[in-house]
PDB file of C-alpha atoms in Angstrom:
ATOM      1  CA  UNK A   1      14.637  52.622 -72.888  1.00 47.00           C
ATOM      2  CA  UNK A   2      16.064  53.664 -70.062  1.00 55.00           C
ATOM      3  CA  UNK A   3      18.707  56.093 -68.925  1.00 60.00           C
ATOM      4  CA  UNK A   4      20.985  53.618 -67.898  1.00 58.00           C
ATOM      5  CA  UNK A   5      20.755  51.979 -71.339  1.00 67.00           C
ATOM      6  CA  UNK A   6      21.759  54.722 -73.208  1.00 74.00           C
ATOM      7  CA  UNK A   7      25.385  54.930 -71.335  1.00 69.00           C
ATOM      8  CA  UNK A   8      27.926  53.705 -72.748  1.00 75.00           C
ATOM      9  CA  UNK A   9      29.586  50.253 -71.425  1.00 67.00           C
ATOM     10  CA  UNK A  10      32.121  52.235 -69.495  1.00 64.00           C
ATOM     11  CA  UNK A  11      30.080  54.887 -68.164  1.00 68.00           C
ATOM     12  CA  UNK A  12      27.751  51.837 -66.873  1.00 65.00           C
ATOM     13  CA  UNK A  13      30.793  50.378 -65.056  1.00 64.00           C
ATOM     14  CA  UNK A  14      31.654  53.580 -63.623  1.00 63.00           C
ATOM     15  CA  UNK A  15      28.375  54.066 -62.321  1.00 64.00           C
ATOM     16  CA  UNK A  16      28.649  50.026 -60.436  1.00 62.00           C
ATOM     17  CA  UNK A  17      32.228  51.007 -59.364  1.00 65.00           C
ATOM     18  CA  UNK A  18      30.746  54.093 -57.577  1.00 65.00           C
ATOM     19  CA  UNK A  19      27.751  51.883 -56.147  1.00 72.00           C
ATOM     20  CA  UNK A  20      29.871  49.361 -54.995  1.00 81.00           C
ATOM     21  CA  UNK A  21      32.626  51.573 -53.607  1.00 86.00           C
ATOM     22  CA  UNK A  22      30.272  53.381 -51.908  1.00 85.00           C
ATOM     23  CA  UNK A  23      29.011  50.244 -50.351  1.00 87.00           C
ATOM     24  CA  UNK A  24      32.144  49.225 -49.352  1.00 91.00           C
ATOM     25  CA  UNK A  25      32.706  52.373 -47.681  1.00 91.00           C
ATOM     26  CA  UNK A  26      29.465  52.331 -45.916  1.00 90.00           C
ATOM     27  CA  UNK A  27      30.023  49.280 -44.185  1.00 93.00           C
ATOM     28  CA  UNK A  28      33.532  50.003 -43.638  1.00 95.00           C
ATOM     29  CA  UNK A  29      32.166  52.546 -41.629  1.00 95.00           C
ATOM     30  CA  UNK A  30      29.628  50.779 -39.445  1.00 95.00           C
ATOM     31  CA  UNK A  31      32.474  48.096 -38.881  1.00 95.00           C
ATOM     32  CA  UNK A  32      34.296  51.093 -37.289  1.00 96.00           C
ATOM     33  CA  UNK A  33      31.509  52.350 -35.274  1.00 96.00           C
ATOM     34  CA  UNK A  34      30.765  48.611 -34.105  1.00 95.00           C
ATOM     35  CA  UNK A  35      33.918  47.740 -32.827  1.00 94.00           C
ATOM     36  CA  UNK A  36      34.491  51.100 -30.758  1.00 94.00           C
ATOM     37  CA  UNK A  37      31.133  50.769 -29.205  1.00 94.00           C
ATOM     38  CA  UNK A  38      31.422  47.257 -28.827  1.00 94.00           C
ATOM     39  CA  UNK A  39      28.250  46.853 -30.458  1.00 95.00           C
ATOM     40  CA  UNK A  40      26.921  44.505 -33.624  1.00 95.00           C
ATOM     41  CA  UNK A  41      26.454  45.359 -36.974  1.00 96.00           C
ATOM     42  CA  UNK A  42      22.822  44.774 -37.661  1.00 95.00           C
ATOM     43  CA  UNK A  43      21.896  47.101 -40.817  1.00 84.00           C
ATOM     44  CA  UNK A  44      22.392  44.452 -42.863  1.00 80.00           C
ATOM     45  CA  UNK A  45      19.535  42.428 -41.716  1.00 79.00           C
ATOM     46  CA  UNK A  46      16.897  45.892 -43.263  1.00 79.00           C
ATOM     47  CA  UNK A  47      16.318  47.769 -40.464  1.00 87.00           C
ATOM     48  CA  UNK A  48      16.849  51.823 -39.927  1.00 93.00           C
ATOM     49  CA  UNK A  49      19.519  50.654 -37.090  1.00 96.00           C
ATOM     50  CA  UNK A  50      23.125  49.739 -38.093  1.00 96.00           C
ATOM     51  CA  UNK A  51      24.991  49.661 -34.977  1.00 96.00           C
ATOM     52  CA  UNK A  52      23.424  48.276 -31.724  1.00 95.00           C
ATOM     53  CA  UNK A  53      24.281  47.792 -28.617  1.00 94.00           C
ATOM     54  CA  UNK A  54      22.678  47.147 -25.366  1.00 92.00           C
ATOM     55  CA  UNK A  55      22.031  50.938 -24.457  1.00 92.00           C
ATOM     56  CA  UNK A  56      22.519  52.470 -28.194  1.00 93.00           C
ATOM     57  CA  UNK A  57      21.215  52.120 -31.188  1.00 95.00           C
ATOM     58  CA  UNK A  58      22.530  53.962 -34.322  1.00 96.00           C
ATOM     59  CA  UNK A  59      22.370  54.629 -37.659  1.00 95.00           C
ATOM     60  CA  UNK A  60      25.564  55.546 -39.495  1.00 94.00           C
ATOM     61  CA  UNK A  61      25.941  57.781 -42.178  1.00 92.00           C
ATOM     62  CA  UNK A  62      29.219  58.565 -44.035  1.00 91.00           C
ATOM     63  CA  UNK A  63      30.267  60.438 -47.521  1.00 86.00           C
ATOM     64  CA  UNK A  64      29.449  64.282 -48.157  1.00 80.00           C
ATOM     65  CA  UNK A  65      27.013  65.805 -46.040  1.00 85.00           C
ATOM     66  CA  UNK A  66      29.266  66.501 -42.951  1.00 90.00           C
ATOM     67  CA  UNK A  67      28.494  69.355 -41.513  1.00 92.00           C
ATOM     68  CA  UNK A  68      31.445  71.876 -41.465  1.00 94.00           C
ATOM     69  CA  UNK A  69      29.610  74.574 -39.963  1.00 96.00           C
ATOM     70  CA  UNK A  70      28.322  72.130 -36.914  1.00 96.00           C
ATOM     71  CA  UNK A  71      32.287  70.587 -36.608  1.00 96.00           C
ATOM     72  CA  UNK A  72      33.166  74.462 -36.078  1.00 97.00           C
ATOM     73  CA  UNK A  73      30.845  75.219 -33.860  1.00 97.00           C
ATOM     74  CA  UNK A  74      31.956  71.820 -31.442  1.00 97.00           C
ATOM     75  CA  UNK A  75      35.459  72.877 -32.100  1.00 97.00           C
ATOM     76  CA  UNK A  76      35.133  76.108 -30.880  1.00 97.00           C
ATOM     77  CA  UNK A  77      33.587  75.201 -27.059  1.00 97.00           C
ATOM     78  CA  UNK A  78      35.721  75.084 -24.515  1.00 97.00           C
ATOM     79  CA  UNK A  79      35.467  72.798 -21.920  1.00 96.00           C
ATOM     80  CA  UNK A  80      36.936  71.959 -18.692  1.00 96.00           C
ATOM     81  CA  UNK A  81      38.597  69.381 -16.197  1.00 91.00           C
ATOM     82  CA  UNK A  82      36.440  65.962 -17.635  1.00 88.00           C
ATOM     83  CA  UNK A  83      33.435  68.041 -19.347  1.00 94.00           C
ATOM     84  CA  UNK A  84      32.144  66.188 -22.362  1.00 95.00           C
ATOM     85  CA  UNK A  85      31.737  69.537 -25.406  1.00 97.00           C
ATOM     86  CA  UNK A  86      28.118  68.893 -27.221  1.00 97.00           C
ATOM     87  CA  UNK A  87      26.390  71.464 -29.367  1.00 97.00           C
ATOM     88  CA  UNK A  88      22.237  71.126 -29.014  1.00 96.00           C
ATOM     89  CA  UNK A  89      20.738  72.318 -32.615  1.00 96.00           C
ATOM     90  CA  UNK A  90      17.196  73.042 -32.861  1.00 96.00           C
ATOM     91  CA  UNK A  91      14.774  74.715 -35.837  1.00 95.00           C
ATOM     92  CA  UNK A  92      12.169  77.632 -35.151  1.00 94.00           C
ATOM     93  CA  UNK A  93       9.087  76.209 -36.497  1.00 91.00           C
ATOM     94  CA  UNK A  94       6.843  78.312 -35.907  1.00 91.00           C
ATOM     95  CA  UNK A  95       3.717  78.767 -33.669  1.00 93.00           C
ATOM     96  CA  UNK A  96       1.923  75.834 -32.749  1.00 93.00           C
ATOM     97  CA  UNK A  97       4.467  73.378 -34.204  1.00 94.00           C
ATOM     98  CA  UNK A  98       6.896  71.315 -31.500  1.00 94.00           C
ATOM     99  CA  UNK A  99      10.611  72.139 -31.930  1.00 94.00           C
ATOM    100  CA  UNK A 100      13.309  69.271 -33.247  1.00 95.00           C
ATOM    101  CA  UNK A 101      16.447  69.210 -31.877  1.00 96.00           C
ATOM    102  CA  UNK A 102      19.430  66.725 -32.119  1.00 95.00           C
ATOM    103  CA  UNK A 103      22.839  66.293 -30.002  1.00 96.00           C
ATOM    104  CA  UNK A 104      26.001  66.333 -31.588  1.00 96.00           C
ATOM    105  CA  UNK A 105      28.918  65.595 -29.953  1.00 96.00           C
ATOM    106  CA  UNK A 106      32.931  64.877 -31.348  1.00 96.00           C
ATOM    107  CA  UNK A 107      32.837  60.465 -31.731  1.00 96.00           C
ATOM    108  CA  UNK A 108      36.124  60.110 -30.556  1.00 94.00           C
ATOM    109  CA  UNK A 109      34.449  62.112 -27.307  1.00 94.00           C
ATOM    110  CA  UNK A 110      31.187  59.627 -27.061  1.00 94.00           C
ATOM    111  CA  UNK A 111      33.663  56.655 -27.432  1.00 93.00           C
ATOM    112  CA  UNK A 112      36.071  58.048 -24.377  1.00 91.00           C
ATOM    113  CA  UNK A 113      33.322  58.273 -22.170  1.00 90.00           C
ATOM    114  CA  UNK A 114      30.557  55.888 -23.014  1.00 88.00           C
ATOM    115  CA  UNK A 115      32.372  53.521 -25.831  1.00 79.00           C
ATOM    116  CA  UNK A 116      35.412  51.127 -26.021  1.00 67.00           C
ATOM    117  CA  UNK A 117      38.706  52.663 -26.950  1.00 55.00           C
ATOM    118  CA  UNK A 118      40.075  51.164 -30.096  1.00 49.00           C
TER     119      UNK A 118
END
């Protein structure tokens, strides 16, 4: 047996529900992100890419692991005239091993300057 047998009828349909809402949200989401970039939805076709466009590709990712900590940080620069605010993360790995780092910038920012406006 497995562990989904042994729920009960309604905690099975709970457990769907919260599948499918999820789901639903997810491509919700990448509907969003399409249309501002003016891009195509292609995640659904199995690949790591959701969102492409000619110069962009991107993989969208929505639900609970936003980072607060990394929105505060943005937040907090201050920028002037037309600068774009972007905070540059990056691990300490150690010797000998190459450092990762990512971008992060605000989305309604990226759309403004690179995107289409809703």
């Amino acid at each position: 047996m497995t562990a989904t047998n042994d729920l009960s009828v309604d905690e099975q349909n709970a457990r769907k529900r919260r599948g499918r809402t999820a789901r639903q949200r997810g491509n919700a989401f990448e509907r969003e992100v399409a249309k501002r970039l003016n891009g195509a939805r292609v995640g659904q076709f199995g690949g790591k890419t959701d969102v492409a466009t000619d110069w962009v590709a991107v993989q969208c990712k929505v639900g609970g692991a936003y980072s607060e900590r990394y929105d505060a940080w943005l937040r907090s620069i201050q920028t002037k005239g037309d600068q774009l605010a972007a905070l540059v993360v990056g691990d300490s790995p150690g010797a000998g091993k190459r450092r990762r780092t990512i971008i992060v910038l605000d989305f309604d920012d990226f759309v403004a300057w690179f995107g289409k406006q809703p």
